[in-house]
Backbone as a ProteinNet text record, in pm:
[ID]
protein_1_A
[PRIMARY]
MDGKQHQYKILFWSVFQLSACTFGGGFVIIPLMRKKFVEQLHWIEEQEMLDLTAIAQSSPGAIAVNASILIGYHVAGITGALLAVLGTILPPLIIISIVSLFYRAFRDNVIVDMVMKGMLAGVAAVICDVVITMVQGIFKQKRLVPVVMMLAAFGMVHFAHMNVIVILLICGGVGVIDILCRRSVGKENDSNDLS
[TERTIARY]
83	0	86.5	203.6	293.2	339.6	367.4	408	297.5	172.2	57.4	41.7	57.2	45.6	156.8	275.4	387	354.7	296	257.2	149	51.4	-52.5	8.7	103.8	168.5	244.2	319.5	394.1	297.3	190.1	90.8	29.5	-16.5	-80.4	16.2	136.3	229.5	281.4	294.8	338.7	235.5	108.9	2.6	-16.7	-6.5	-19.6	86.1	212.1	321.7	304.9	265.7	245.2	133.7	25.1	-87.3	-52.5	27.2	64.5	158.4	236.4	339	302.8	179.1	138.1	45.4	85	2.2	-27.1	-151.3	-183.7	-285.8	-342.8	-448.3	-401.9	-497.2	-473.6	-370.2	-359.4	-263.3	-119.7	-96.8	37.9	75	-22.8	7	33.7	-18.2	-2	145.6	227.3	368.2	441.3	400.8	463.6	424.4	299.1	255.4	329.1	345.4	418.3	560.7	625.7	764.2	771.6	675.4	677.2	642.4	529.7	478.8	533.7	577	633.2	785.4	850.9	996.9	1062.2	1008.2	1073.3	1026.9	896.9	846	825.1	812.7	790.3	664	561.4	434.8	344.4	367.5	281.2	370.7	326.7	398.1	364.3	451.4	432.4	299.3	266.8	142.3	20.4	31	-79.1	-103.1	5.1	-7.9	-77.4	-42.8	-109.4	-258.3	-290	-429.8	-506	-444.3	-508.5	-528.9	-431.9	-444.1	-560.3	-572.2	-682.3	-817.7	-827.5	-953	-982.8	-879.9	-898.4	-942.7	-887	-919.8	-1061.3	-1103.8	-1235.5	-1348.1	-1314.2	-1417.1	-1459.9	-1584.3	-1627.6	-1555.8	-1528.6	-1461.9	-1320.9	-1254.7	-1118.7	-1022.1	-934.6	-843.6	-745.8	-702.5	-609.5	-676.4	-801.6	-874.3	-901.8	-944.4	-970.2	-844.4	-732.1	-605.9	-565.5	-585.1	-550.9	-635.5	-764	-851.8	-802.6	-775.5	-734.2	-599	-503.2	-370.5	-378.6	-450.5	-465.2	-531.2	-636.1	-704.6	-614.2	-540.5	-450	-340.1	-291.7	-180.5	-228.7	-337.9	-375	-525.4	-599.9	-742.3	-823.5	-936.9	-1028.5	-965.7	-894.9	-828.3	-726.8	-652.7	-556.8	-624.7	-739.8	-814	-859.8	-911.4	-958.1	-842.1	-730	-613.5	-559.1	-556.2	-505.5	-595.3	-726.5	-819.1	-801	-791.2	-770.3	-639.9	-534.5	-405.2	-407.8	-494.9	-504.6	-587.3	-695.1	-784.4	-745	-670	-633.8	-546.9	-437.1	-354.2	-429	-504.9	-578.4	-680.7	-744.4	-841.7	-775.2	-658.7	-585	-538.1	-480.7	-427.2	-539.4	-650.7	-762.2	-820.9	-826.2	-877	-788.4	-656.5	-563.9	-573.6	-577.7	-586.6	-716.4	-826	-953.9	-950.5	-869.4	-857	-786.6	-693	-613.3	-638.5	-760.9	-791.5	-760.6	-799.2	-778.6	-630.6	-549.9	-405.7	-345.9	-390.5	-338.9	-388.3	-514.5	-575.5	-503.3	-464.2	-404.7	-251.9	-189.9	-45.3	19.3	107.2	173.9	268.2	336.1	431.4	358.2	246.3	167	118.6	76.5	31.8	144.7	266.1	380.1	417.7	411.4	442.2	343.1	216.4	114.4	135.7	170.9	197.8	321.8	421.7	542.8	516	422.3	388.2	325.1	259.6	196.6	297.8	418.5	522.6	561.4	573.5	606.3	496.4	373.2	259.2	256.9	281	283.4	393.4	510.1	620.5	586	522.9	486.8	381.5	282.7	180	241.9	336.6	408.3	483.1	543.9	614.2	518.2	397.8	297.7	261	235.3	196.4	306.9	430	542.2	560.3	551.8	567.6	458.4	333.5	223.7	233.1	273	288.4	398.7	508.7	616.3	566.5	483.6	427.3	338.6	262.8	175.4	257.8	363	445.9	526.3	558.5	633.1	550.8	418.1	331.3	339.3	384	396.7	265.3	156.8	25.5	-30	-101.2	-149.6	-276.1	-366.6	-496.1	-481.2	-400.8	-390.1	-330.8	-235.9	-174.6	-276.7	-352.2	-455	-562.4	-603	-704.2	-654	-527.8	-471.2	-470.3	-423.8	-418.5	-558.1	-650.5	-788	-855.6	-833.1	-892.9	-838.5	-708.3	-648.9	-711.8	-725.3	-784.5	-929.3	-1005.2	-1146	-1162.1	-1072.5	-1081	-1029.5	-912.5	-845.1	-906.4	-938.5	-984.8	-1137.5	-1202.3	-1347.2	-1423.4	-1351.9	-1412.6	-1527	-1501.3	-1601.4	-1607.9	-1723.3	-1743.5	-1656.9	-1590.1	-1497.9	-1570.8	-1695	-1771.2	-1794.6	-1826.4	-1847.5	-1717.9	-1605.8	-1476	-1443.4	-1469.2	-1444.4	-1530	-1656.6	-1743.9	-1696.6	-1655.6	-1604.4	-1478	-1384.1	-1258.8	-1284.7	-1378.7	-1413.7	-1470.4	-1558.2	-1614.5	-1508.6	-1420.3	-1311.7	-1219.8	-1193.5	-1110	-1172	-1303.9	-1373.1	-1365.9	-1391.6	-1385.1	-1243.8	-1142.7	-1003.1	-969.4	-1011.8	-983	-1054.2	-1181.7	-1255.8	-1190.6	-1144.7	-1078.1	-947.2	-870	-742.7	-765	-870.6	-900.7	-942.7	-1026.5	-1070.6	-953.4	-862.6	-742.6	-653.7	-642.4	-563.3	-620.7	-755.6	-820.2	-798.3	-806	-783.9	-640	-547	-405.8	-382.8	-447.7	-434.1	-492.3	-609	-671	-589.9	-525.3	-439	-313.9	-262.4	-143.5	-174.7	-297	-334	-356.5	-401.9	-430.3	-311.3
-120.4	0	125.4	115.4	229.7	271.8	172.8	203	271.7	230.6	291.7	437.1	462.9	599.4	687.7	630.2	706.2	741.8	647.1	673	781	775.2	877.5	1015.3	1019.4	1146.4	1203.5	1118.9	1163.8	1211.5	1136.6	1173.6	1309.9	1327.9	1454	1571.3	1560.9	1673.9	1701.1	1597	1617.9	1700.1	1659.2	1730.2	1870.4	1883	2012	2110.6	2065.4	2151.9	2187.9	2090.5	2119.5	2222.5	2204.9	2296.7	2435.9	2441.1	2570	2649.7	2581.2	2649	2655.4	2621.7	2619.1	2735.8	2817.9	2929.4	2910.4	2934.1	2926.6	2821	2754.9	2659.7	2515.8	2427.4	2284	2228.8	2288.2	2235	2253.3	2345.5	2369.2	2264	2214.9	2117.9	1978.2	1947.2	1813.5	1776.9	1862.6	1822.7	1811.4	1891.4	1881.6	1751.1	1710.2	1580.9	1466.6	1480.5	1378.6	1365.5	1478.4	1476.3	1412.9	1446	1396.1	1248.3	1209.2	1073.4	971.9	1017.6	924.9	918.4	1034.1	1036	1022.8	1090.5	1087.9	970.8	956.5	852.9	717.9	717.7	595.1	520.4	594.8	534.5	509.7	581.7	573.1	559.6	478.8	464.4	582	607.5	719.2	707.9	589.4	570.8	589.1	540.9	559	707.4	783.9	927.9	996	955.2	1010.7	977.1	853.1	811.2	888.2	902.2	975.7	1122.7	1179.4	1318.4	1333.4	1239.2	1245.1	1234	1144.6	1128.9	1255.3	1308.2	1429.3	1547.1	1556.9	1668.4	1655.6	1534.1	1517	1507.9	1500	1494.8	1636.1	1652.6	1786.2	1828	1955.8	2007.4	2053.9	2099.7	2151.9	2037.1	2055.8	1949.3	1912.2	2008.5	1979.1	1888.8	1917.1	1834.9	1697	1692.2	1563.5	1477.3	1538.5	1463.8	1415.5	1498	1458	1339.4	1343.7	1231.9	1103.6	1110.3	990.7	938	1027.9	985.5	930.3	1001.7	954	817.5	798.1	668.5	559.9	592.3	495.5	452.3	546.6	519.2	452.8	502.8	456.4	440.5	413.6	387.4	510.3	486.6	595.3	692.6	640.1	728	817.9	761.6	839.8	947.9	914.8	1013.5	1129.2	1096.9	1201.6	1289	1226.6	1303.8	1391.9	1337.6	1415.1	1534.9	1515.5	1627.1	1732.7	1690.3	1784.7	1861.4	1790.3	1855.4	1951.3	1926.4	2012.6	2138.3	2124.8	2240.8	2331.8	2280	2364.3	2485.3	2470.1	2588.2	2701.4	2674.2	2785.8	2847.8	2764	2815.2	2910.1	2871.8	2955.8	3084.4	3070.3	3187.3	3284.7	3233.7	3321.2	3389.5	3317.3	3378.5	3494.7	3476.6	3583.9	3700.7	3670.1	3776.4	3855.8	3787.7	3858.7	3957.7	3927.3	4021.2	4150.7	4137.8	4252.5	4286.4	4260.7	4274.5	4413.8	4515.3	4652.1	4683.1	4640.2	4664.9	4589	4464.5	4385.2	4439.2	4480.6	4524.2	4643.9	4738.4	4862.6	4863.1	4754	4748.8	4722.3	4811.5	4800.3	4680	4654.9	4543.1	4409.8	4395.8	4272	4254	4361.9	4356.4	4310.4	4362.6	4321.9	4175.6	4132.6	3992.2	3899.7	3933	3849.9	3843.1	3955.6	3955	3872.9	3880.4	3799.8	3650.7	3615.8	3474.1	3414.8	3497.4	3447.1	3379.2	3434.7	3374	3237	3226.5	3097.4	2994.6	3037.7	2948.2	2898.1	2987.7	2948	2845	2864.9	2770.5	2632.7	2629.7	2501.7	2429.9	2503.7	2441.8	2386.2	2458.6	2407.1	2279	2274.6	2154.1	2035.8	2059.8	1953	1900.9	1992.3	1952.7	1871	1916.8	1845.8	1707.7	1699.5	1570.7	1473	1520.4	1431.5	1389	1481.2	1446.5	1343.3	1358	1259.1	1121.4	1118.3	991.4	927.4	1010.1	958.1	905.3	978.7	934.1	809.8	789.3	669.3	543.4	556.9	440.5	384.6	465.5	426.9	372.2	441.4	407.5	529	507.7	616.5	683	605.4	658.9	772.8	758.3	869.6	996.4	979.7	1095.9	1167.2	1090.7	1148.8	1217.3	1152.1	1211.7	1342.9	1344.5	1465.3	1579.8	1552.9	1657	1701	1605.3	1638.9	1723.1	1686.8	1763.6	1905.9	1920.7	2054.3	2134.7	2071.4	2140	2179.3	2089	2118.4	2235.1	2242.1	2351.9	2481.5	2475.6	2597.1	2657.5	2573.5	2625.8	2624.4	2515.7	2504.6	2561.4	2596.4	2651.2	2563.5	2432	2334.5	2327.8	2294.2	2281.8	2167.5	2192.3	2094.8	1967.9	1980.8	1863.2	1769.7	1826.6	1745.7	1674.6	1745.6	1685.6	1572	1592.4	1486.1	1363.6	1384	1271.2	1197.1	1272.4	1209.9	1129.9	1191.7	1122.7	1000	1011.1	895.5	782.1	816.3	714.5	648.3	729.6	674.4	585.6	629.2	548.9	413.9	411.9	285	194.1	249.6	169.8	116.1	199.7	157.3	41.6	51.7	-54.8	-184	-173.5	-292.8	-359.6	-277.9	-332.3	-401.5	-338.8	-399.6	-528.4	-532	-655	-767.4	-734	-839	-890.1	-800.8	-843.4	-928.8	-891	-968.8	-1107.3	-1119.2	-1249.7	-1335.6	-1273.3	-1348.8	-1399.4	-1315.6	-1357.2	-1471	-1463.9	-1569.1	-1700.8	-1693.9	-1816.9	-1873.2	-1788.1	-1836.1	-1901.2	-1847.4	-1907.7	-2044.4	-2066	-2193.3	-2298.9	-2259.1	-2355.5	-2376
0	0	0	62.1	69.9	-69.5	-156.6	-294.1	-371.8	-346.8	-413.5	-369.2	-239.8	-188.9	-245.6	-260.7	-319.7	-465.1	-538	-676.6	-683.1	-592.7	-586.9	-562.2	-469.9	-434.7	-554.9	-623.5	-742	-849.9	-871.1	-972.5	-940.4	-817.2	-779.4	-794.7	-738.6	-742.7	-883	-963.7	-1102.2	-1177.8	-1168	-1238.7	-1179.6	-1047.5	-982.1	-1031.8	-1036.5	-1083.1	-1229.5	-1312.1	-1454.4	-1472.4	-1400.7	-1412.4	-1359.8	-1254.3	-1195.1	-1284.2	-1364.6	-1446.1	-1593.4	-1627.8	-1767.6	-1797	-1892.6	-1936.5	-2084.8	-2125.2	-2266.6	-2301.7	-2205.1	-2235.2	-2233.6	-2263.1	-2253.6	-2348.3	-2467.2	-2563.8	-2516.7	-2427.7	-2376.9	-2273.1	-2197.5	-2092.2	-2148.3	-2266.4	-2324.6	-2345.6	-2409.3	-2425	-2291.8	-2193.7	-2062.8	-1994.1	-2010.4	-1957	-2025.9	-2156.1	-2232.2	-2180.5	-2161.9	-2112.7	-1974.5	-1887.8	-1750.4	-1743.4	-1804.2	-1785.3	-1884.5	-2002.3	-2101	-2087.5	-2089.5	-2094	-1956	-1854.4	-1723.4	-1636.9	-1616.5	-1526.2	-1594.9	-1727.6	-1806.6	-1761.7	-1724	-1683.8	-1803.1	-1913.8	-2031.7	-2154.7	-2249.9	-2377	-2468.9	-2565.7	-2659.6	-2733.5	-2786.3	-2860.7	-2770.9	-2647.3	-2553.4	-2525.7	-2515.7	-2491.8	-2609.3	-2730.7	-2849.7	-2847.8	-2811.9	-2806.1	-2698	-2579.8	-2470.6	-2507.9	-2579.2	-2624.2	-2722.2	-2814.2	-2912	-2841.9	-2744.6	-2671.5	-2590.4	-2523.2	-2441.5	-2526.9	-2646.4	-2735	-2790.1	-2818.1	-2880	-2776.9	-2648.5	-2543.3	-2505.4	-2461.2	-2418.4	-2289.7	-2278.5	-2159.8	-2189.9	-2086	-2099.7	-2126.8	-2225.1	-2264.8	-2152.9	-2073.1	-1962.7	-1859.8	-1827.4	-1730.4	-1789.2	-1915.5	-1980.3	-1984.7	-2022.4	-2028.4	-1890.2	-1790	-1652.7	-1607.2	-1637.2	-1600.7	-1666.3	-1795.5	-1868.7	-1821.7	-1802.4	-1756.3	-1614.8	-1526.7	-1389.4	-1383.1	-1462.5	-1465.3	-1521.1	-1625.8	-1687.9	-1590.7	-1512.3	-1421.2	-1292.5	-1233.1	-1099.2	-1079.1	-1183.2	-1169.1	-1131.9	-1068.3	-1034.9	-935.4	-836.6	-740.3	-811	-905.3	-982.4	-1064.6	-1123.5	-1202.2	-1113.8	-995.5	-903.3	-855.2	-822.5	-777.4	-889.9	-1011.4	-1125.1	-1154.8	-1147.2	-1169.7	-1062.3	-937.9	-828.3	-847.2	-884.8	-908.5	-1025.7	-1122	-1239.6	-1212.6	-1137.7	-1120.5	-1004.2	-907.5	-793.1	-829.9	-905.6	-935.2	-1005.9	-1113.4	-1174.3	-1079.4	-998.1	-901.8	-802.1	-752.9	-657.7	-725.3	-845	-917.4	-951.7	-1002.5	-1040.3	-917.1	-805.7	-682	-638.8	-647.6	-609.2	-707	-837	-937.8	-920.8	-888.1	-872.6	-757	-655.3	-543.4	-584.9	-678.6	-721.4	-868.5	-915.1	-1057.7	-1111.8	-1040.8	-1092.8	-1109.2	-1013.9	-1023.8	-1141.9	-1162.7	-1274.7	-1408.8	-1412.8	-1539.1	-1598.7	-1516.9	-1565.4	-1562.2	-1519.7	-1507.1	-1643	-1685.1	-1815.5	-1817.7	-1708.2	-1702.2	-1716.3	-1647.5	-1658.3	-1801.2	-1865.3	-2004.1	-2096.7	-2076.1	-2159.3	-2135.1	-2008.8	-1976.6	-2046.5	-2042.1	-2107.3	-2258.6	-2319.1	-2463.7	-2495.4	-2409.2	-2429.2	-2416.1	-2328.2	-2310.3	-2434.9	-2515.5	-2637.6	-2729.3	-2737.8	-2821.8	-2767.9	-2636.6	-2575.9	-2596.7	-2583.7	-2604.7	-2748.8	-2844.3	-2985.4	-3010.7	-2950.1	-2968.2	-2911.3	-2794.5	-2733.1	-2815.8	-2867.6	-2951.5	-3079.6	-3139	-3257.2	-3222.8	-3103.9	-3060.7	-3050.1	-2996.2	-2986.2	-3124.1	-3216.2	-3351.8	-3417.4	-3408.2	-3471	-3408.7	-3276.4	-3208.4	-3248.2	-3252.8	-3289.9	-3436.4	-3522	-3664.3	-3682.3	-3610.1	-3618.4	-3575.7	-3468.9	-3423.6	-3529.4	-3600	-3705.2	-3821.8	-3862.4	-3974	-3940.1	-3812.3	-3772.5	-3790.6	-3788.2	-3806.2	-3948	-4042.5	-4183.9	-4238.8	-4203.1	-4255.2	-4325.7	-4434	-4517.6	-4462.8	-4404.2	-4361.4	-4260	-4150.8	-4055.4	-4118	-4210.5	-4275.2	-4363.3	-4439.9	-4526.9	-4442.1	-4331.7	-4244.2	-4183.6	-4141.9	-4082.3	-4183.5	-4304.6	-4407.8	-4450.1	-4462.1	-4499.9	-4391.4	-4265	-4154.9	-4153.7	-4176.1	-4182.6	-4296.1	-4412.6	-4527.8	-4503.8	-4439.8	-4413.4	-4315.3	-4214.9	-4117.9	-4178.2	-4239.5	-4283.9	-4410.5	-4506.7	-4635.8	-4648.5	-4604.4	-4619.7	-4499.7	-4392.8	-4270.7	-4220.6	-4222.6	-4181.2	-4028.8	-3976.3	-3832.6	-3778	-3666.1	-3608.2	-3565.6	-3518.4	-3476.6	-3595.1	-3709.6	-3830.1	-3868.1	-3859.3	-3893.3	-3797.2	-3667.4	-3569.5	-3598.4	-3632.5	-3664.2	-3789.3	-3891.5	-4014.4	-3984.5	-3912.2	-3879.2	-3792.2	-3697.6	-3615.1	-3699.5	-3794.2	-3883.8	-3970.7	-4026.3	-4108.8	-4023.7	-3900	-3810.3	-3779	-3754	-3726.8	-3848.3	-3965.7	-4089.2	-4110	-4086.6	-4102.6	-4009.1	-3883	-3785.8	-3824.9	-3865.9	-3907.4	-4028.8	-4125	-4243.7	-4206	-4117.1	-4076.7	-3998.3	-3916.5	-3842.4	-3935.6	-4035.4	-4128.1	-4211.2	-4250.4	-4323.8	-4233.5	-4107.3	-4012.3	-3989.8	-3983	-3966	-4090.4	-4208.9	-4332.7	-4338.1	-4298.7	-4297.7	-4198.6	-4083.1	-3982.8	-4033	-4099.9	-4152	-4267.5	-4347.9	-4455.8	-4399.4	-4287.9	-4226	-4168.3	-4117.5	-4058	-4165.4	-4283.3	-4388.7	-4477.7
[MASK]
+++++++++++++++++++++++++++++++++++++++++++++++++++++++++++++++++++++++++++++++++++++++++++++++++++++++++++++++++++++++++++++++++++++++++++++++++++++++++++++++++++++++++++++++++++++++++++++++++++

């Protein structure tokens, strides 16, 4: 039980620190979670992290909270999910409570305004890092369907200005069809190997 409590403690404080030091929204916390849970702690595999990110992004709600729930559950079950959510929501709650007390001073402060504008560049860089990392993961699979879906989704959003919900439903449908096709091909290959 002591080992489980130690894991809970590491999970909570890891997510708490990431949430406390992350500015710019949920997409910024994903690469930090990847670095912490995939590269440093080795609790999650790279592909699992990509899958959890996709689920967190397509689920309703804040992506940071969704990712925390999924990672916490994957690592330590329901207790892990609850601890991860608590660790994720506490820092913004504390920070926003403090800022609300001094809102007028922050609102009119030129230095705070410059710091916030400077953070935008950092946020953009982190989001670019997430995109590049996820694209590399997709290209490593050496499969055509995910690459075509990624490019088509980008085109539908950027050029056709299509609703994101429609794109998610289309991509989900194509993904289901792709998995069913690969399973049927795998079963045929297995039956051919037996005969």
